[in-house]
mmCIF file with all atom_site columns, C-alpha atoms in Angstrom:
data_model
loop_
_atom_site.group_PDB
_atom_site.id
_atom_site.type_symbol
_atom_site.label_atom_id
_atom_site.label_alt_id
_atom_site.label_comp_id
_atom_site.label_asym_id
_atom_site.label_entity_id
_atom_site.label_seq_id
_atom_site.pdbx_PDB_ins_code
_atom_site.Cartn_x
_atom_site.Cartn_y
_atom_site.Cartn_z
_atom_site.occupancy
_atom_site.B_iso_or_equiv
_atom_site.pdbx_formal_charge
_atom_site.auth_seq_id
_atom_site.auth_comp_id
_atom_site.auth_asym_id
_atom_site.auth_atom_id
_atom_site.pdbx_PDB_model_num
ATOM 1   C CA . MET A 1 1   ? 183.510 -43.238 174.957 1.00 52.00 ? 28  MET A CA 1
ATOM 2   C CA . ARG A 1 2   ? 181.975 -39.922 175.058 1.00 57.00 ? 29  ARG A CA 1
ATOM 3   C CA . ASP A 1 3   ? 181.734 -37.592 172.325 1.00 56.00 ? 30  ASP A CA 1
ATOM 4   C CA . PHE A 1 4   ? 183.717 -34.483 172.218 1.00 58.00 ? 31  PHE A CA 1
ATOM 5   C CA . SER A 1 5   ? 180.431 -32.468 171.964 1.00 58.00 ? 32  SER A CA 1
ATOM 6   C CA . GLU A 1 6   ? 178.889 -33.895 175.058 1.00 56.00 ? 33  GLU A CA 1
ATOM 7   C CA . LYS A 1 7   ? 179.361 -31.590 178.154 1.00 57.00 ? 34  LYS A CA 1
ATOM 8   C CA . VAL A 1 8   ? 179.485 -32.689 181.589 1.00 54.00 ? 35  VAL A CA 1
ATOM 9   C CA . PHE A 1 9   ? 177.840 -30.571 184.179 1.00 51.00 ? 36  PHE A CA 1
ATOM 10  C CA . ARG A 1 10  ? 178.547 -30.863 188.090 1.00 56.00 ? 37  ARG A CA 1
ATOM 11  C CA . ASN A 1 11  ? 176.273 -29.974 190.456 1.00 55.00 ? 38  ASN A CA 1
ATOM 12  C CA . ARG A 1 12  ? 177.670 -26.998 192.729 1.00 54.00 ? 39  ARG A CA 1
ATOM 13  C CA . HIS A 1 13  ? 175.800 -26.064 195.835 1.00 61.00 ? 40  HIS A CA 1
ATOM 14  C CA . ALA A 1 14  ? 174.604 -22.359 195.519 1.00 72.00 ? 41  ALA A CA 1
ATOM 15  C CA . ARG A 1 15  ? 175.728 -20.035 198.193 1.00 77.00 ? 42  ARG A CA 1
ATOM 16  C CA . SER A 1 16  ? 172.769 -19.413 200.582 1.00 81.00 ? 43  SER A CA 1
ATOM 17  C CA . ASP A 1 17  ? 171.494 -16.071 201.412 1.00 85.00 ? 44  ASP A CA 1
ATOM 18  C CA . GLY A 1 18  ? 173.219 -16.551 204.951 1.00 86.00 ? 45  GLY A CA 1
ATOM 19  C CA . VAL A 1 19  ? 176.660 -16.882 203.425 1.00 87.00 ? 46  VAL A CA 1
ATOM 20  C CA . ILE A 1 20  ? 176.115 -13.916 201.007 1.00 89.00 ? 47  ILE A CA 1
ATOM 21  C CA . LEU A 1 21  ? 174.733 -12.041 204.146 1.00 91.00 ? 48  LEU A CA 1
ATOM 22  C CA . GLY A 1 22  ? 177.580 -12.945 206.150 1.00 90.00 ? 49  GLY A CA 1
ATOM 23  C CA . VAL A 1 23  ? 180.278 -11.823 203.868 1.00 91.00 ? 50  VAL A CA 1
ATOM 24  C CA . LEU A 1 24  ? 178.724 -8.520  203.454 1.00 93.00 ? 51  LEU A CA 1
ATOM 25  C CA . LEU A 1 25  ? 178.086 -8.035  207.110 1.00 93.00 ? 52  LEU A CA 1
ATOM 26  C CA . GLN A 1 26  ? 181.799 -9.051  207.907 1.00 93.00 ? 53  GLN A CA 1
ATOM 27  C CA . ALA A 1 27  ? 183.209 -6.531  205.264 1.00 94.00 ? 54  ALA A CA 1
ATOM 28  C CA . ILE A 1 28  ? 180.976 -3.465  206.388 1.00 95.00 ? 55  ILE A CA 1
ATOM 29  C CA . ARG A 1 29  ? 181.808 -4.501  210.006 1.00 94.00 ? 56  ARG A CA 1
ATOM 30  C CA . GLY A 1 30  ? 185.593 -4.472  209.235 1.00 94.00 ? 57  GLY A CA 1
ATOM 31  C CA . MET A 1 31  ? 185.471 -1.065  207.689 1.00 95.00 ? 58  MET A CA 1
ATOM 32  C CA . LEU A 1 32  ? 183.238 0.602   210.622 1.00 95.00 ? 59  LEU A CA 1
ATOM 33  C CA . LEU A 1 33  ? 185.670 -1.106  213.231 1.00 93.00 ? 60  LEU A CA 1
ATOM 34  C CA . ILE A 1 34  ? 188.663 0.798   211.406 1.00 93.00 ? 61  ILE A CA 1
ATOM 35  C CA . ILE A 1 35  ? 186.646 3.955   211.077 1.00 93.00 ? 62  ILE A CA 1
ATOM 36  C CA . PHE A 1 36  ? 185.832 3.639   215.091 1.00 91.00 ? 63  PHE A CA 1
ATOM 37  C CA . ASN A 1 37  ? 189.396 2.975   216.101 1.00 89.00 ? 64  ASN A CA 1
ATOM 38  C CA . TRP A 1 38  ? 190.427 5.924   214.231 1.00 88.00 ? 65  TRP A CA 1
ATOM 39  C CA . MET A 1 39  ? 187.506 8.250   215.602 1.00 87.00 ? 66  MET A CA 1
ATOM 40  C CA . ILE A 1 40  ? 188.348 6.909   219.280 1.00 83.00 ? 67  ILE A CA 1
ATOM 41  C CA . PHE A 1 41  ? 192.192 7.831   218.665 1.00 80.00 ? 68  PHE A CA 1
ATOM 42  C CA . VAL A 1 42  ? 191.804 11.191  217.270 1.00 80.00 ? 69  VAL A CA 1
ATOM 43  C CA . TYR A 1 43  ? 189.176 12.180  219.923 1.00 78.00 ? 70  TYR A CA 1
ATOM 44  C CA . PHE A 1 44  ? 191.948 10.759  222.691 1.00 71.00 ? 71  PHE A CA 1
ATOM 45  C CA . THR A 1 45  ? 194.599 12.889  221.143 1.00 69.00 ? 72  THR A CA 1
ATOM 46  C CA . ASN A 1 46  ? 192.708 15.951  221.196 1.00 70.00 ? 73  ASN A CA 1
ATOM 47  C CA . ARG A 1 47  ? 191.743 15.753  224.947 1.00 65.00 ? 74  ARG A CA 1
ATOM 48  C CA . PRO A 1 48  ? 194.037 17.320  227.384 1.00 65.00 ? 75  PRO A CA 1
ATOM 49  C CA . TYR A 1 49  ? 195.967 14.563  229.009 1.00 60.00 ? 76  TYR A CA 1
ATOM 50  C CA . VAL A 1 50  ? 198.219 14.228  232.314 1.00 52.00 ? 77  VAL A CA 1
ATOM 51  C CA . PRO A 1 51  ? 201.508 16.000  231.914 1.00 53.00 ? 78  PRO A CA 1
ATOM 52  C CA . GLY A 1 52  ? 204.268 13.730  231.702 1.00 51.00 ? 79  GLY A CA 1
ATOM 53  C CA . LEU A 1 53  ? 202.610 10.684  229.990 1.00 51.00 ? 80  LEU A CA 1
ATOM 54  C CA . ASP A 1 54  ? 202.951 9.999   226.673 1.00 52.00 ? 81  ASP A CA 1
ATOM 55  C CA . VAL A 1 55  ? 199.936 9.837   224.623 1.00 50.00 ? 82  VAL A CA 1
ATOM 56  C CA . MET A 1 56  ? 200.575 6.672   223.201 1.00 49.00 ? 83  MET A CA 1
ATOM 57  C CA . ALA A 1 57  ? 201.195 4.830   226.682 1.00 50.00 ? 84  ALA A CA 1
ATOM 58  C CA . ILE A 1 58  ? 197.647 5.611   227.735 1.00 53.00 ? 85  ILE A CA 1
ATOM 59  C CA . ALA A 1 59  ? 195.751 5.647   224.319 1.00 55.00 ? 86  ALA A CA 1
ATOM 60  C CA . PRO A 1 60  ? 192.613 2.966   223.747 1.00 58.00 ? 87  PRO A CA 1
ATOM 61  C CA . PRO A 1 61  ? 193.755 -0.140  222.483 1.00 66.00 ? 88  PRO A CA 1
ATOM 62  C CA . SER A 1 62  ? 193.935 -0.722  218.594 1.00 81.00 ? 89  SER A CA 1
ATOM 63  C CA . ILE A 1 63  ? 192.238 -4.070  218.755 1.00 86.00 ? 90  ILE A CA 1
ATOM 64  C CA . PHE A 1 64  ? 189.294 -2.937  216.946 1.00 88.00 ? 91  PHE A CA 1
ATOM 65  C CA . PHE A 1 65  ? 191.888 -1.775  213.961 1.00 90.00 ? 92  PHE A CA 1
ATOM 66  C CA . VAL A 1 66  ? 193.035 -5.415  214.332 1.00 90.00 ? 93  VAL A CA 1
ATOM 67  C CA . ILE A 1 67  ? 190.129 -7.013  214.157 1.00 91.00 ? 94  ILE A CA 1
ATOM 68  C CA . GLY A 1 68  ? 188.680 -4.666  211.455 1.00 92.00 ? 95  GLY A CA 1
ATOM 69  C CA . THR A 1 69  ? 191.722 -5.417  208.909 1.00 92.00 ? 96  THR A CA 1
ATOM 70  C CA . LEU A 1 70  ? 191.413 -9.002  209.572 1.00 91.00 ? 97  LEU A CA 1
ATOM 71  C CA . ASP A 1 71  ? 187.489 -8.753  208.726 1.00 92.00 ? 98  ASP A CA 1
ATOM 72  C CA . ILE A 1 72  ? 188.488 -7.337  205.370 1.00 92.00 ? 99  ILE A CA 1
ATOM 73  C CA . LEU A 1 73  ? 191.448 -9.637  204.565 1.00 91.00 ? 100 LEU A CA 1
ATOM 74  C CA . THR A 1 74  ? 189.515 -12.673 205.526 1.00 89.00 ? 101 THR A CA 1
ATOM 75  C CA . VAL A 1 75  ? 186.139 -11.996 203.648 1.00 88.00 ? 102 VAL A CA 1
ATOM 76  C CA . LYS A 1 76  ? 187.556 -14.491 200.735 1.00 85.00 ? 103 LYS A CA 1
ATOM 77  C CA . TRP A 1 77  ? 187.530 -17.116 203.381 1.00 82.00 ? 104 TRP A CA 1
ATOM 78  C CA . VAL A 1 78  ? 183.972 -16.821 204.314 1.00 80.00 ? 105 VAL A CA 1
ATOM 79  C CA . TRP A 1 79  ? 182.885 -16.417 200.523 1.00 83.00 ? 106 TRP A CA 1
ATOM 80  C CA . GLY A 1 80  ? 184.395 -19.475 199.633 1.00 80.00 ? 107 GLY A CA 1
ATOM 81  C CA . ARG A 1 81  ? 183.988 -22.982 201.269 1.00 78.00 ? 108 ARG A CA 1
ATOM 82  C CA . SER A 1 82  ? 186.860 -22.695 203.613 1.00 80.00 ? 109 SER A CA 1
ATOM 83  C CA . LEU A 1 83  ? 185.434 -24.155 207.180 1.00 82.00 ? 110 LEU A CA 1
ATOM 84  C CA . ASN A 1 84  ? 188.154 -21.942 208.543 1.00 83.00 ? 111 ASN A CA 1
ATOM 85  C CA . GLY A 1 85  ? 186.330 -18.833 207.485 1.00 83.00 ? 112 GLY A CA 1
ATOM 86  C CA . TRP A 1 86  ? 182.926 -19.780 208.618 1.00 86.00 ? 113 TRP A CA 1
ATOM 87  C CA . ARG A 1 87  ? 184.641 -20.420 212.283 1.00 89.00 ? 114 ARG A CA 1
ATOM 88  C CA . TYR A 1 88  ? 186.528 -16.978 211.831 1.00 90.00 ? 115 TYR A CA 1
ATOM 89  C CA . GLY A 1 89  ? 183.450 -15.310 211.240 1.00 90.00 ? 116 GLY A CA 1
ATOM 90  C CA . ILE A 1 90  ? 181.555 -16.757 214.258 1.00 92.00 ? 117 ILE A CA 1
ATOM 91  C CA . ALA A 1 91  ? 184.817 -16.249 216.604 1.00 93.00 ? 118 ALA A CA 1
ATOM 92  C CA . ALA A 1 92  ? 185.395 -12.679 215.560 1.00 92.00 ? 119 ALA A CA 1
ATOM 93  C CA . SER A 1 93  ? 181.732 -11.640 216.258 1.00 94.00 ? 120 SER A CA 1
ATOM 94  C CA . MET A 1 94  ? 181.908 -13.176 219.565 1.00 94.00 ? 121 MET A CA 1
ATOM 95  C CA . VAL A 1 95  ? 185.037 -11.234 220.507 1.00 93.00 ? 122 VAL A CA 1
ATOM 96  C CA . ILE A 1 96  ? 183.524 -8.066  219.829 1.00 93.00 ? 123 ILE A CA 1
ATOM 97  C CA . LEU A 1 97  ? 180.398 -8.981  221.622 1.00 94.00 ? 124 LEU A CA 1
ATOM 98  C CA . LEU A 1 98  ? 182.700 -9.905  224.455 1.00 92.00 ? 125 LEU A CA 1
ATOM 99  C CA . LEU A 1 99  ? 184.615 -6.352  224.086 1.00 89.00 ? 126 LEU A CA 1
ATOM 100 C CA . ALA A 1 100 ? 181.134 -4.735  224.296 1.00 90.00 ? 127 ALA A CA 1
ATOM 101 C CA . PRO A 1 101 ? 180.885 -4.203  228.298 1.00 89.00 ? 128 PRO A CA 1
ATOM 102 C CA . THR A 1 102 ? 184.584 -2.381  228.688 1.00 84.00 ? 129 THR A CA 1
ATOM 103 C CA . THR A 1 103 ? 184.112 -0.609  225.182 1.00 85.00 ? 130 THR A CA 1
ATOM 104 C CA . ILE A 1 104 ? 180.710 1.249   226.629 1.00 85.00 ? 131 ILE A CA 1
ATOM 105 C CA . LEU A 1 105 ? 182.529 1.948   229.733 1.00 83.00 ? 132 LEU A CA 1
ATOM 106 C CA . MET A 1 106 ? 185.236 3.566   227.919 1.00 80.00 ? 133 MET A CA 1
ATOM 107 C CA . LEU A 1 107 ? 182.535 5.368   225.478 1.00 82.00 ? 134 LEU A CA 1
ATOM 108 C CA . ILE A 1 108 ? 180.867 7.438   228.586 1.00 82.00 ? 135 ILE A CA 1
ATOM 109 C CA . PHE A 1 109 ? 184.050 9.525   228.200 1.00 77.00 ? 136 PHE A CA 1
ATOM 110 C CA . TYR A 1 110 ? 183.594 9.966   224.587 1.00 80.00 ? 137 TYR A CA 1
ATOM 111 C CA . PRO A 1 111 ? 181.030 11.823  222.172 1.00 83.00 ? 138 PRO A CA 1
ATOM 112 C CA . PRO A 1 112 ? 177.418 10.119  221.959 1.00 86.00 ? 139 PRO A CA 1
ATOM 113 C CA . TYR A 1 113 ? 177.904 9.512   218.435 1.00 88.00 ? 140 TYR A CA 1
ATOM 114 C CA . SER A 1 114 ? 180.954 7.133   218.804 1.00 88.00 ? 141 SER A CA 1
ATOM 115 C CA . ALA A 1 115 ? 178.454 5.076   221.103 1.00 89.00 ? 142 ALA A CA 1
ATOM 116 C CA . ILE A 1 116 ? 176.198 4.914   218.157 1.00 92.00 ? 143 ILE A CA 1
ATOM 117 C CA . LEU A 1 117 ? 178.789 3.799   215.743 1.00 93.00 ? 144 LEU A CA 1
ATOM 118 C CA . PHE A 1 118 ? 179.646 0.976   218.364 1.00 92.00 ? 145 PHE A CA 1
ATOM 119 C CA . SER A 1 119 ? 176.319 -0.399  218.709 1.00 93.00 ? 146 SER A CA 1
ATOM 120 C CA . LEU A 1 120 ? 175.757 -0.607  214.988 1.00 95.00 ? 147 LEU A CA 1
ATOM 121 C CA . ILE A 1 121 ? 178.925 -2.670  214.778 1.00 94.00 ? 148 ILE A CA 1
ATOM 122 C CA . GLU A 1 122 ? 177.509 -4.594  217.578 1.00 94.00 ? 149 GLU A CA 1
ATOM 123 C CA . LEU A 1 123 ? 174.452 -5.211  215.624 1.00 95.00 ? 150 LEU A CA 1
ATOM 124 C CA . PHE A 1 124 ? 176.430 -6.164  212.643 1.00 95.00 ? 151 PHE A CA 1
ATOM 125 C CA . ALA A 1 125 ? 178.170 -9.007  214.759 1.00 95.00 ? 152 ALA A CA 1
ATOM 126 C CA . ILE A 1 126 ? 175.069 -10.445 216.138 1.00 95.00 ? 153 ILE A CA 1
ATOM 127 C CA . ALA A 1 127 ? 173.560 -10.378 212.549 1.00 95.00 ? 154 ALA A CA 1
ATOM 128 C CA . GLU A 1 128 ? 176.741 -11.893 211.296 1.00 93.00 ? 155 GLU A CA 1
ATOM 129 C CA . ILE A 1 129 ? 176.462 -14.940 213.688 1.00 94.00 ? 156 ILE A CA 1
ATOM 130 C CA . LEU A 1 130 ? 172.834 -15.537 213.100 1.00 94.00 ? 157 LEU A CA 1
ATOM 131 C CA . ALA A 1 131 ? 173.520 -15.291 209.177 1.00 93.00 ? 158 ALA A CA 1
ATOM 132 C CA . LEU A 1 132 ? 176.350 -17.932 209.391 1.00 90.00 ? 159 LEU A CA 1
ATOM 133 C CA . LEU A 1 133 ? 174.454 -19.985 211.940 1.00 91.00 ? 160 LEU A CA 1
ATOM 134 C CA . THR A 1 134 ? 171.457 -20.962 209.392 1.00 90.00 ? 161 THR A CA 1
ATOM 135 C CA . THR A 1 135 ? 170.760 -24.523 208.245 1.00 86.00 ? 162 THR A CA 1
ATOM 136 C CA . ASN A 1 136 ? 171.734 -23.334 204.633 1.00 87.00 ? 163 ASN A CA 1
ATOM 137 C CA . ALA A 1 137 ? 175.008 -21.821 205.503 1.00 87.00 ? 164 ALA A CA 1
ATOM 138 C CA . ARG A 1 138 ? 176.222 -24.777 207.420 1.00 87.00 ? 165 ARG A CA 1
ATOM 139 C CA . LYS A 1 139 ? 175.004 -26.974 204.644 1.00 85.00 ? 166 LYS A CA 1
ATOM 140 C CA . PHE A 1 140 ? 177.029 -24.857 202.317 1.00 85.00 ? 167 PHE A CA 1
ATOM 141 C CA . TYR A 1 141 ? 180.227 -25.253 204.603 1.00 84.00 ? 168 TYR A CA 1
ATOM 142 C CA . GLY A 1 142 ? 179.637 -28.584 205.468 1.00 80.00 ? 169 GLY A CA 1
ATOM 143 C CA . VAL A 1 143 ? 179.099 -28.174 209.360 1.00 81.00 ? 170 VAL A CA 1
ATOM 144 C CA . LEU A 1 144 ? 177.120 -31.008 210.903 1.00 72.00 ? 171 LEU A CA 1
ATOM 145 C CA . VAL A 1 145 ? 173.604 -30.213 210.605 1.00 64.00 ? 172 VAL A CA 1
ATOM 146 C CA . PHE A 1 146 ? 170.982 -32.071 212.410 1.00 64.00 ? 173 PHE A CA 1
ATOM 147 C CA . SER A 1 147 ? 167.926 -33.194 210.344 1.00 58.00 ? 174 SER A CA 1
ATOM 148 C CA . SER A 1 148 ? 165.053 -35.397 211.086 1.00 53.00 ? 175 SER A CA 1
ATOM 149 C CA . GLU A 1 149 ? 165.697 -36.825 207.542 1.00 51.00 ? 176 GLU A CA 1
ATOM 150 C CA . VAL A 1 150 ? 168.803 -38.531 208.916 1.00 48.00 ? 177 VAL A CA 1
ATOM 151 C CA . SER A 1 151 ? 168.132 -42.291 209.359 1.00 47.00 ? 178 SER A CA 1
ATOM 152 C CA . LEU A 1 152 ? 170.300 -44.937 211.327 1.00 45.00 ? 179 LEU A CA 1
#
């Protein structure tokens, strides 16, 4: 029997720098996406539009607001050991990168500072993917890591 004064310590894997960086990038990117969406919406409503059309019918999509809100709400998934959080972080970054060509075409008609903000958001998406794909981050989430130490 163990004595009551004896303490048992369990080894917990520390969060790697990639996990911490991924969480910070995702939270900041979420806030920037919400700001970007509101900035585009306000600029769009101040522009003269075609008479007879409702402003909401031709307003830019609110996909940036949705992704930004989801980014902020799922930061806890990425911070924890949830494999779904790791997958969401990479998937959301890929969606933002895939939206880039159409968004850049849309930003031609908007002020230059909106293009600068969107390029900053794109950089955050690329950096998050790179941070979550590091070996230590994949080990933290338990994703298959190929190593030369594995013996058959």
